[in-house]
Coordinates of C-alpha atoms and ligand atoms in Angstrom, one line a residue:
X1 CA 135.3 -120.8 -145.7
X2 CA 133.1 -123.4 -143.7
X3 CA 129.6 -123.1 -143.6
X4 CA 127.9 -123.1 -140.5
X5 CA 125.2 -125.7 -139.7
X6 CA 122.7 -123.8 -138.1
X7 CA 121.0 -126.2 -135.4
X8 CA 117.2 -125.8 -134.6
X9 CA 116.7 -123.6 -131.7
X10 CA 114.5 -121.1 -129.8
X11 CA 116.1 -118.3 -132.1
X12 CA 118.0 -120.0 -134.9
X13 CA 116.3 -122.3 -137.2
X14 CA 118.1 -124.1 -140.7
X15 CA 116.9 -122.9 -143.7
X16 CA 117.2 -123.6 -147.6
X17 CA 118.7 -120.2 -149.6
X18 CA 115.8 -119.1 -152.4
X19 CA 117.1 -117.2 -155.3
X20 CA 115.2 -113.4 -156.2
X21 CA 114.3 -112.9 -152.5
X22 CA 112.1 -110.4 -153.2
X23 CA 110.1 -112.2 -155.0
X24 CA 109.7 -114.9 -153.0
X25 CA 108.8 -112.9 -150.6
X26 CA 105.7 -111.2 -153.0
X27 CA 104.7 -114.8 -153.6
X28 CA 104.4 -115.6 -149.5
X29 CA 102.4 -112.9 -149.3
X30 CA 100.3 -113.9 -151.9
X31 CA 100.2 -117.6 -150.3
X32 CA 99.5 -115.8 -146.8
X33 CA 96.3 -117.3 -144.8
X34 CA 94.7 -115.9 -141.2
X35 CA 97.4 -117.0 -138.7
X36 CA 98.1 -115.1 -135.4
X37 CA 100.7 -112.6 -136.4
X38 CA 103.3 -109.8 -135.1
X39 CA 104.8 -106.8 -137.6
X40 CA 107.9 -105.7 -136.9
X41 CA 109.4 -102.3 -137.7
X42 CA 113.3 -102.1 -137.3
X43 CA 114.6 -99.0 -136.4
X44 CA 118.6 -100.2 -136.4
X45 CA 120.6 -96.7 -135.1
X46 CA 121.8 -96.4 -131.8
X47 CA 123.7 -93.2 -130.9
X48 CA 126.0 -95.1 -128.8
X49 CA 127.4 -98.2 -128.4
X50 CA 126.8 -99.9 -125.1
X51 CA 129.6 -102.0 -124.8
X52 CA 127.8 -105.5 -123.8
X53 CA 125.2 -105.6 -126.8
X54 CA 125.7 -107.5 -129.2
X55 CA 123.0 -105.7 -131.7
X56 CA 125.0 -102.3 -132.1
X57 CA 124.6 -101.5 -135.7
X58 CA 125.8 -97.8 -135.6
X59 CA 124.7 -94.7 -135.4
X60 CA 123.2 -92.1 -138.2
X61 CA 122.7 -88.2 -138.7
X62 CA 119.5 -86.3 -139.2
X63 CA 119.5 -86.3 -142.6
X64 CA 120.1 -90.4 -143.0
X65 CA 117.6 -90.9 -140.2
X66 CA 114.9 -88.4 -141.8
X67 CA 115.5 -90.2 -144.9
X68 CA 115.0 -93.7 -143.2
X69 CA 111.9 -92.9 -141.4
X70 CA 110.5 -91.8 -144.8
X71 CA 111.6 -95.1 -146.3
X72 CA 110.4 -97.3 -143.6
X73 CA 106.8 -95.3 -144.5
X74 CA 107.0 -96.1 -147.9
X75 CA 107.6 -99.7 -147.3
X76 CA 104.9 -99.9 -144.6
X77 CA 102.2 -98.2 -147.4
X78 CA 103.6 -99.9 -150.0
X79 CA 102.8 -103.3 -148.9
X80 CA 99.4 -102.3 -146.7
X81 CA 97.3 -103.6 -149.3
X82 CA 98.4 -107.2 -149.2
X83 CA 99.7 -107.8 -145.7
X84 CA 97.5 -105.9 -144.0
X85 CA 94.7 -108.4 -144.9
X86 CA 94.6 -110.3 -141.7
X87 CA 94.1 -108.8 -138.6
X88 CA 97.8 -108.3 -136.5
X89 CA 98.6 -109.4 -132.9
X90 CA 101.5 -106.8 -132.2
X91 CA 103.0 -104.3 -133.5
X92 CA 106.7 -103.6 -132.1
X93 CA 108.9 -100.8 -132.7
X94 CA 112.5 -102.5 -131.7
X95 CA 116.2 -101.8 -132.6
X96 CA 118.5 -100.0 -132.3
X97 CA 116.5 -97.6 -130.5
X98 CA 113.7 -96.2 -132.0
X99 CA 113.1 -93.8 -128.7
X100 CA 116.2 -92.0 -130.6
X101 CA 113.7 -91.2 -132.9
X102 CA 112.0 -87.6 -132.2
X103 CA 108.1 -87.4 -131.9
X104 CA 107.1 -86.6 -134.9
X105 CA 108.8 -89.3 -136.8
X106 CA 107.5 -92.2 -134.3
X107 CA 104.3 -90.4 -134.9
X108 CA 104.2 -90.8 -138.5
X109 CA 105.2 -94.5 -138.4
X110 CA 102.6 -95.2 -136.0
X111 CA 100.0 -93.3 -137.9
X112 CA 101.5 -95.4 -141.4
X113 CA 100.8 -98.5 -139.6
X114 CA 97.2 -97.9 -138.4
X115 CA 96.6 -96.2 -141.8
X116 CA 97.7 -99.1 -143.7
X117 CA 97.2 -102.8 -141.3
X118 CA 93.9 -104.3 -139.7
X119 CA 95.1 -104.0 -136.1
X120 CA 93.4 -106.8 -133.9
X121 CA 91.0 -105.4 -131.3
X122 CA 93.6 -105.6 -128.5
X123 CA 96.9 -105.3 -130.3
X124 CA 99.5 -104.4 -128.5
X125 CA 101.9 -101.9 -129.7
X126 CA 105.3 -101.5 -128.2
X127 CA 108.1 -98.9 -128.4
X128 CA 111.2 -99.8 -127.4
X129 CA 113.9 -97.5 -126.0
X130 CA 116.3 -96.1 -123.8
X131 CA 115.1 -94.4 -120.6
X132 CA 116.2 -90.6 -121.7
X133 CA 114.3 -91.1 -125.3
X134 CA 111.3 -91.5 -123.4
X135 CA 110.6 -87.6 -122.1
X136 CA 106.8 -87.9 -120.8
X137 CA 105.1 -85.5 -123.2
X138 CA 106.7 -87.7 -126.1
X139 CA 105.3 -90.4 -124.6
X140 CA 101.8 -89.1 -124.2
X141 CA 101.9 -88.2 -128.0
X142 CA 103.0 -91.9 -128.9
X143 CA 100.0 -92.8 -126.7
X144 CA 97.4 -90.5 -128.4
X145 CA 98.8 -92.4 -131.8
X146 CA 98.1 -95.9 -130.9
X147 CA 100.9 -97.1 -128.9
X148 CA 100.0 -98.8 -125.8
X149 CA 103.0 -100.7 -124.2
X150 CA 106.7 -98.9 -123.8
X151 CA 109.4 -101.5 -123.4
X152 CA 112.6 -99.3 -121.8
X153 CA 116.2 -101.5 -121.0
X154 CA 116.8 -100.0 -117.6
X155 CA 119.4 -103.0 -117.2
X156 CA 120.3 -102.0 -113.6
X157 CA 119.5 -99.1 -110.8
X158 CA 123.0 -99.2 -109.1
X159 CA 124.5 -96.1 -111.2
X160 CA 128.2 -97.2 -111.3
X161 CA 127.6 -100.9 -112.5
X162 CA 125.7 -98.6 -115.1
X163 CA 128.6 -96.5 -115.9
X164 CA 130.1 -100.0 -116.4
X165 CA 127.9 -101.0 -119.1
X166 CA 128.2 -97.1 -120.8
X167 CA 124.9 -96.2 -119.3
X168 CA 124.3 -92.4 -118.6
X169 CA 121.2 -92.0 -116.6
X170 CA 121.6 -92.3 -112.7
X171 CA 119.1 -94.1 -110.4
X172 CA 117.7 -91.1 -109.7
X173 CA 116.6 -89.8 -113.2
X174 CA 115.7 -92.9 -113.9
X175 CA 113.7 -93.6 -111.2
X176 CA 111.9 -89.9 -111.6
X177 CA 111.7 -90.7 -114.9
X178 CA 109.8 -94.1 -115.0
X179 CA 107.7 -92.5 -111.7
X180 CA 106.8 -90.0 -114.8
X181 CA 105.8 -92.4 -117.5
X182 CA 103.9 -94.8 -114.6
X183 CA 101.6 -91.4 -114.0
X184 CA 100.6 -91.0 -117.6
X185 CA 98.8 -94.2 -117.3
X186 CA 98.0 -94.2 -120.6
X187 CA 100.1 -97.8 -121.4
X188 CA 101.8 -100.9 -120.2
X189 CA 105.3 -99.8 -119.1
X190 CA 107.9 -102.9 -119.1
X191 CA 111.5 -102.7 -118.2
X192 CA 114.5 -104.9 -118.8
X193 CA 117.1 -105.8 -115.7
X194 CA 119.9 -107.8 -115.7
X195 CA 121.9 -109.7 -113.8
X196 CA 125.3 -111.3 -113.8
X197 CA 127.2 -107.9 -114.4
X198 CA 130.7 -107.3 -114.1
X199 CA 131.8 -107.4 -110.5
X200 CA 127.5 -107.6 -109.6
X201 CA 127.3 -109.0 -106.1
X202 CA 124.6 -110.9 -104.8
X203 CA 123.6 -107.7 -102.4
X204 CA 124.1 -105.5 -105.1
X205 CA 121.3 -107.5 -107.0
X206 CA 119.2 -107.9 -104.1
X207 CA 119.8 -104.2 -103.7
X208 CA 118.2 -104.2 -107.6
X209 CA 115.3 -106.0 -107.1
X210 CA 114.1 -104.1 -103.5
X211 CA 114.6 -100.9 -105.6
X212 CA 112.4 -102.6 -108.1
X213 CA 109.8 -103.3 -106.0
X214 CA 109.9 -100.3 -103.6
X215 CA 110.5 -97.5 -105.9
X216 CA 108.8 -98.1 -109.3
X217 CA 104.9 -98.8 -110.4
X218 CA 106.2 -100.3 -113.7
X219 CA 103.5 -102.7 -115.2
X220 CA 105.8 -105.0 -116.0
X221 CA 109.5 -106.4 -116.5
X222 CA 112.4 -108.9 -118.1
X223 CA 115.2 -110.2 -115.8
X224 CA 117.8 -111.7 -118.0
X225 CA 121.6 -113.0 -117.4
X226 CA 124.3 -110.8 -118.9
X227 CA 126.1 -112.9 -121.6
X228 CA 129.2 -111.8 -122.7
X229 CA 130.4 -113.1 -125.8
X230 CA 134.5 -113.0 -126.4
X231 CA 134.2 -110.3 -129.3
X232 CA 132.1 -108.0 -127.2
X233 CA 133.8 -104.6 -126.6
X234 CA 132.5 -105.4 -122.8
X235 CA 134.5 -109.1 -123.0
X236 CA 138.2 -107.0 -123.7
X237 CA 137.7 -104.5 -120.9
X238 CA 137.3 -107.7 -118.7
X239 CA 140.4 -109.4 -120.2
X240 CA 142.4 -106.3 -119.9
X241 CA 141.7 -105.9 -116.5
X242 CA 139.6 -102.9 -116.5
X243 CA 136.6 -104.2 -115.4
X244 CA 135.6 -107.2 -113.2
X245 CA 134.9 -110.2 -114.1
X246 CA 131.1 -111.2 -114.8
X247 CA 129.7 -113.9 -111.7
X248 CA 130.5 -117.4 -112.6
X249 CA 127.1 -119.8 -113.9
X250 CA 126.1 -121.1 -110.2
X251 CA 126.4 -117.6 -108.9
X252 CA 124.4 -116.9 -112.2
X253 CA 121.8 -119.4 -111.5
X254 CA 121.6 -118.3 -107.7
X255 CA 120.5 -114.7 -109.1
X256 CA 117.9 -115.7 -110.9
X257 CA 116.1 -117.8 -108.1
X258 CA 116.4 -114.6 -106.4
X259 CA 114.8 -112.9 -109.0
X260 CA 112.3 -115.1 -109.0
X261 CA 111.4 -115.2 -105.7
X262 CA 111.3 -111.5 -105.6
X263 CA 108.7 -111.5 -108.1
X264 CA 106.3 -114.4 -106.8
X265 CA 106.7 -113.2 -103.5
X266 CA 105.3 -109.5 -104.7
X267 CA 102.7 -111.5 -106.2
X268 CA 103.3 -110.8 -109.9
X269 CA 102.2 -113.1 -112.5
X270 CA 104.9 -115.1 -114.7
X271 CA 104.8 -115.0 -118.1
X272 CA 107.6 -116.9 -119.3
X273 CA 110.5 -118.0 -118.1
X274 CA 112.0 -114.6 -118.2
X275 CA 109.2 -111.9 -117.7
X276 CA 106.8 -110.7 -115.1
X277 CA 103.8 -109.2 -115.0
X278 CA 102.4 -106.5 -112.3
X279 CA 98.7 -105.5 -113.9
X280 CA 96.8 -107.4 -116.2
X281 CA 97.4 -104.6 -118.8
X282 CA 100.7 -106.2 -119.7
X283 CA 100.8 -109.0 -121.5
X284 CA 103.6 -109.5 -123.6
X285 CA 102.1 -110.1 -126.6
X286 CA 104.5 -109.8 -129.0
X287 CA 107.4 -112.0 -127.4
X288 CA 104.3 -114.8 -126.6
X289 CA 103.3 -114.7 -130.7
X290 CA 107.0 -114.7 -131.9
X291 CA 108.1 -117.2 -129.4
X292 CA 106.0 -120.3 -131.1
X293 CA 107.7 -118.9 -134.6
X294 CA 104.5 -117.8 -136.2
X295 CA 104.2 -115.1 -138.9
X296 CA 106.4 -112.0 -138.7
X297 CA 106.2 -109.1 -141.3
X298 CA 109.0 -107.1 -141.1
X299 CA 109.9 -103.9 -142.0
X300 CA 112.9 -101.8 -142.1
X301 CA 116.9 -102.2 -142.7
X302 CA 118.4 -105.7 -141.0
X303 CA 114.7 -107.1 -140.2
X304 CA 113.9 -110.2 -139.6
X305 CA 110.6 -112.3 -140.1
X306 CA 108.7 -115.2 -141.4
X307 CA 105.7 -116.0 -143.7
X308 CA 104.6 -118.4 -145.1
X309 CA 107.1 -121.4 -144.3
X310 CA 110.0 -118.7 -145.4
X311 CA 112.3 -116.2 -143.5
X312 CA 113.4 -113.2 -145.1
X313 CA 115.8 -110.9 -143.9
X314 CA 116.2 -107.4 -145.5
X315 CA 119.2 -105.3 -146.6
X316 CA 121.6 -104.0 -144.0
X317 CA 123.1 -101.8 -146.7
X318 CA 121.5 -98.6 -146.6
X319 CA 121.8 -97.9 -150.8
X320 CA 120.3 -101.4 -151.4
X321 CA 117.7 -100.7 -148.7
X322 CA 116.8 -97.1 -150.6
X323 CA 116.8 -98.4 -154.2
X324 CA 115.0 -101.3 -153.0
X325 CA 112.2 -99.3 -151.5
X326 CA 112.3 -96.6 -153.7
X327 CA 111.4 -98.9 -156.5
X328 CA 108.4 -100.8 -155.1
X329 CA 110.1 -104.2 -154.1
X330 CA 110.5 -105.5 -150.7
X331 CA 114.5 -104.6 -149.3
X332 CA 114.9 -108.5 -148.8
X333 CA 118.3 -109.6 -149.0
X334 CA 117.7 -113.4 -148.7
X335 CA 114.8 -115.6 -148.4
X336 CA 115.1 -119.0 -147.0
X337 CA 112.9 -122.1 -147.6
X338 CA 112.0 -123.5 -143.8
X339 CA 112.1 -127.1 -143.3
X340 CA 108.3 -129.5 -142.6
X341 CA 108.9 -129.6 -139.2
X342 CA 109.0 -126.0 -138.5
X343 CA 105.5 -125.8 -136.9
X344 CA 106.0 -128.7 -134.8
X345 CA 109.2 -126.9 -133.8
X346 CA 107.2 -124.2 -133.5
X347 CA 104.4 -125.3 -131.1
X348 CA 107.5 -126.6 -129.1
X349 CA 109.2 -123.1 -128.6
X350 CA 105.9 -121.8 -128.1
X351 CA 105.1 -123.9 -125.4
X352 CA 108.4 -123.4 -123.9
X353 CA 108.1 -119.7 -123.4
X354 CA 104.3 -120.1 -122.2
X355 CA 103.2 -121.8 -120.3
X356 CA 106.7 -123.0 -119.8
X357 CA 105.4 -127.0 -120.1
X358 CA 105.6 -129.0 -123.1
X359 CA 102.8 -131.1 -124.0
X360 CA 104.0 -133.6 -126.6
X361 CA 100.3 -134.6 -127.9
X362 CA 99.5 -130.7 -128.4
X363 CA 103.5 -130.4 -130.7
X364 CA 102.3 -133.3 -132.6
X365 CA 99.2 -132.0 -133.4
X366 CA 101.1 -129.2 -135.7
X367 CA 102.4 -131.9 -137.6
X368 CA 100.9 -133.7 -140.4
X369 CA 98.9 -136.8 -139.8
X370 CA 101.1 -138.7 -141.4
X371 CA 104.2 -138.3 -139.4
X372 CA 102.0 -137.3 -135.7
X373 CA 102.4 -140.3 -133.8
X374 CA 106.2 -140.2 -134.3
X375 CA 106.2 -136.9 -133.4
X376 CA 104.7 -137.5 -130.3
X377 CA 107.0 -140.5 -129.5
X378 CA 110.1 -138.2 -130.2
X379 CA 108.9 -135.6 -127.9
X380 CA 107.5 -137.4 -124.8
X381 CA 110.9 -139.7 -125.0
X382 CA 113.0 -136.4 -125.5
X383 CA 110.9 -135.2 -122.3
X384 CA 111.6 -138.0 -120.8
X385 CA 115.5 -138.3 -120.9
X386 CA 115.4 -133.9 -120.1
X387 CA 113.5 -135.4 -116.8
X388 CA 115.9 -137.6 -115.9
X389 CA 118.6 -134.6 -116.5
X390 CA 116.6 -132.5 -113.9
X391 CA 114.8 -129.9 -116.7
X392 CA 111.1 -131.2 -116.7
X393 CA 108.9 -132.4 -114.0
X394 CA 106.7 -135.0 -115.5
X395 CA 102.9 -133.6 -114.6
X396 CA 99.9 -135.8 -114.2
X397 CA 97.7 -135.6 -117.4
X398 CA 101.4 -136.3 -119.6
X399 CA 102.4 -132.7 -119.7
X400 CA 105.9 -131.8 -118.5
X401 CA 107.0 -128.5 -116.4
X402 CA 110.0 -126.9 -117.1
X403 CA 112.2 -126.8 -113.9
X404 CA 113.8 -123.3 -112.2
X405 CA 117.0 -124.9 -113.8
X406 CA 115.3 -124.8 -117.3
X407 CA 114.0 -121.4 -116.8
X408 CA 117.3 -120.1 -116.6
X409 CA 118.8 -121.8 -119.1
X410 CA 116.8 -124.1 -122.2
X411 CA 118.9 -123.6 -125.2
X412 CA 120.6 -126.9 -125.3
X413 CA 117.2 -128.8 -124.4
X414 CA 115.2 -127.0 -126.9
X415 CA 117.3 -127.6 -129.9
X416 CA 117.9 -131.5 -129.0
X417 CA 113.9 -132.0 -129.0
X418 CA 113.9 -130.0 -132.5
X419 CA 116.3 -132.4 -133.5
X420 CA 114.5 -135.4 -132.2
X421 CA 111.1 -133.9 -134.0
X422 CA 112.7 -133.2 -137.0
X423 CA 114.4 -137.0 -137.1
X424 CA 110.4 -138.0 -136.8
X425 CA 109.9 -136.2 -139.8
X426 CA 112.6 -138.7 -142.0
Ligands
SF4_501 S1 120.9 -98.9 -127.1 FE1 120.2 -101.0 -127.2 S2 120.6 -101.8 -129.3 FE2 121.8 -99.9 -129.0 S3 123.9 -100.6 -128.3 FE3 122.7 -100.1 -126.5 S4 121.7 -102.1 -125.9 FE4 122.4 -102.3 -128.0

């Protein structure tokens, strides 16, 4: 079989295979230093699949669940000790969908990480979930244990493009529901909405956002484009037919300026290209600390995270996962050696997501000495040429914004200037 080249990117980033994985992963920790820092705690089940995600993993009893949650406690106290030495950013509960998850095991997990990890004065710790996970009294316990930000994938209000996506709540629960949670007041309450949906129109969107605005008190939100990949279940019901096709990129594009100018004209505060505050009590934390690729414990079957110039990701496999745990070793399935230019890189995505503007002398300053001036040269001419393409706006002072057209869509600009820092580095 080929191999893939993985190119540098916002999400992706090459690495070099290290044998004993979880080993290498004891000797990161050991080599660990006080760096800003997120801990992630994978909860992979879903109990259904929608038919547009591509992060379904499947779905588990009571018993395999019960037995997880206990695992996942036993990793988090296991390694306490060592990785809990330096105070944490964010905590974030994501999947799957841990709201599946009743009380009393979100509870315990909560309780195991502020048992077991110095939590920063103001970290922020997220559940995610689906809207019907989150019934309010649940949430009020998950509040009295520490969390303080619930992150819920609403996707859209309109209930039939929600039957379309194999969502059950109608607008109404949902919007009784989230009127619910809002009241508690007791955290930051962030939904997701997209756009771009199968046979959306630009009203229906519009319709979206108003109802957004008008009906909710939610302290903050993502707006994100449906991508549909070809081997999505979502991707065959368009090909056969059964559903309508997804808007074309322009109409895309025209979506999100709407979007946007819903939100600045409500007067909410942009935090990245993609999400929007309402109060000053959200702040996205979590995304802001991963986005500029800085250290990420993770916990839990299929998790992903970095330390220490490495990324580790753990067993999928729930056996390996068990005997892993059960013996005292980190689940890590493979451990991967990150190239030099990975905090320049870094610093880059970082200042991509916020403040959406790249300052070229600030990315070079994460590089060594040695190699900083060419750094700097690769990323102001790499700026440059984006400029020219109708991304960046060159900004007094030698910073560059990031255009609307670059808020919507970055990939391709952010790998080429990895590419160009990482040349600097040979
Ligand atoms: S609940 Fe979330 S993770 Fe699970 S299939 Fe649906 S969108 Fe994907």
């Amino acid at each position: 079989m080929m191999k893939q080249t993985v190119l540098r990117g916002m999400m992706g980033f090459p690495c070099r295979e290290l044998p004993e994985p979880p080993r290498v992963w004891e000797e990161a920790l050991a080599a660990d230093t006080a760096t800003r820092r997120t801990l992630y705690i994978h909860i992979p089940y879903c109990r259904s699949r929608c038919p547009f995600c591509p992060f379904y993993f499947g779905g588990a009893g009571e018993e395999e669940t019960a037995e997880y949650v206990r695992l996942l406690r036993l990793e988090l106290e296991r390694w306490g000790e060592l990785a809990g030495r330096f105070p944490v950013n964010a905590v974030y509960f994501g999947g799957g969908t841990p709201s599946d998850l009743g009380a009393e095991s979100l509870v315990s997990l909560l309780d195991a990480v502020r048992k077991n990890y110095r939590l920063a004065a103001d970290c922020e710790i997220t559940v995610e979930g689906r809207i019907d996970g989150f019934e309010p009294e649940k949430a009020r316990r998950l509040a009295a244990h520490g969390a303080n930000r619930l992150s819920i994938g609403i996707q859209t209000f309109d209930t039939e493009l929600r039957r379309r996506l194999g969502r059950v709540s109608d607008r109404r629960a949902i919007l009784g529901r989230l009127e619910a949670l809002a009241a508690i007041n007791e955290f930051s309450l962030v939904i997701d909405l997209l756009y771009a949906l199968p046979g959306q129109t630009a009203a229906r969107w519009e319709a979206d956002l108003a109802t957004l605005l008008a009906a909710t008190r939610v302290s903050g939100l993502d707006l994100y484009r449906l991508k549909v990949s070809d081997t999505l279940p979502l991707a065959a019901a368009i090909r056969a037919g059964k559903l309508p096709p997804v808007p074309d990129d322009e109409t895309a594009y025209a979506m999100h300026l709407a979007g946007v100018e819903a939100m600045r004209s409500a007067g909410a505060v942009r935090i990245s290209p993609v999400h929007f505050a309402f109060e000053a009590r959200e702040r996205n934390l979590n995304n802001t600390v991963s986005s500029s690729k800085q250290v990420c414990l993770q916990f839990g079957m299929k998790a992903v995270g970095r330390l220490a110039g490495r990324r580790f990701m753990q067993h999928s496999e729930f056996r390996s996962y068990r005997e892993l745990v059960s013996a005292g070793r980190k689940p890590v399935k493979s451990a991967g050696l990150l190239p030099p230019d990975f905090a320049a890189c870094g610093e880059l995505a970082g200042q991509i997501y916020r403040p959406m503007r790249i300052f070229p002398g600030r990315v070079a300053a994460a590089a060594p000495a040695t190699v900083r001036e060419r750094v700097e040269t690769a990323v102001r001419s790499g700026a440059e040429h984006w400029a020219e393409r109708g991304f960046l706006t060159a900004e007094p002072g030698g910073g560059f914004a990031l255009t609307e057209r670059a808020n919507f869509s970055h990939r391709e600009m952010a790998s080429d200037l990895m590419e160009r820092i990482a040349e600097a580095y040979s």
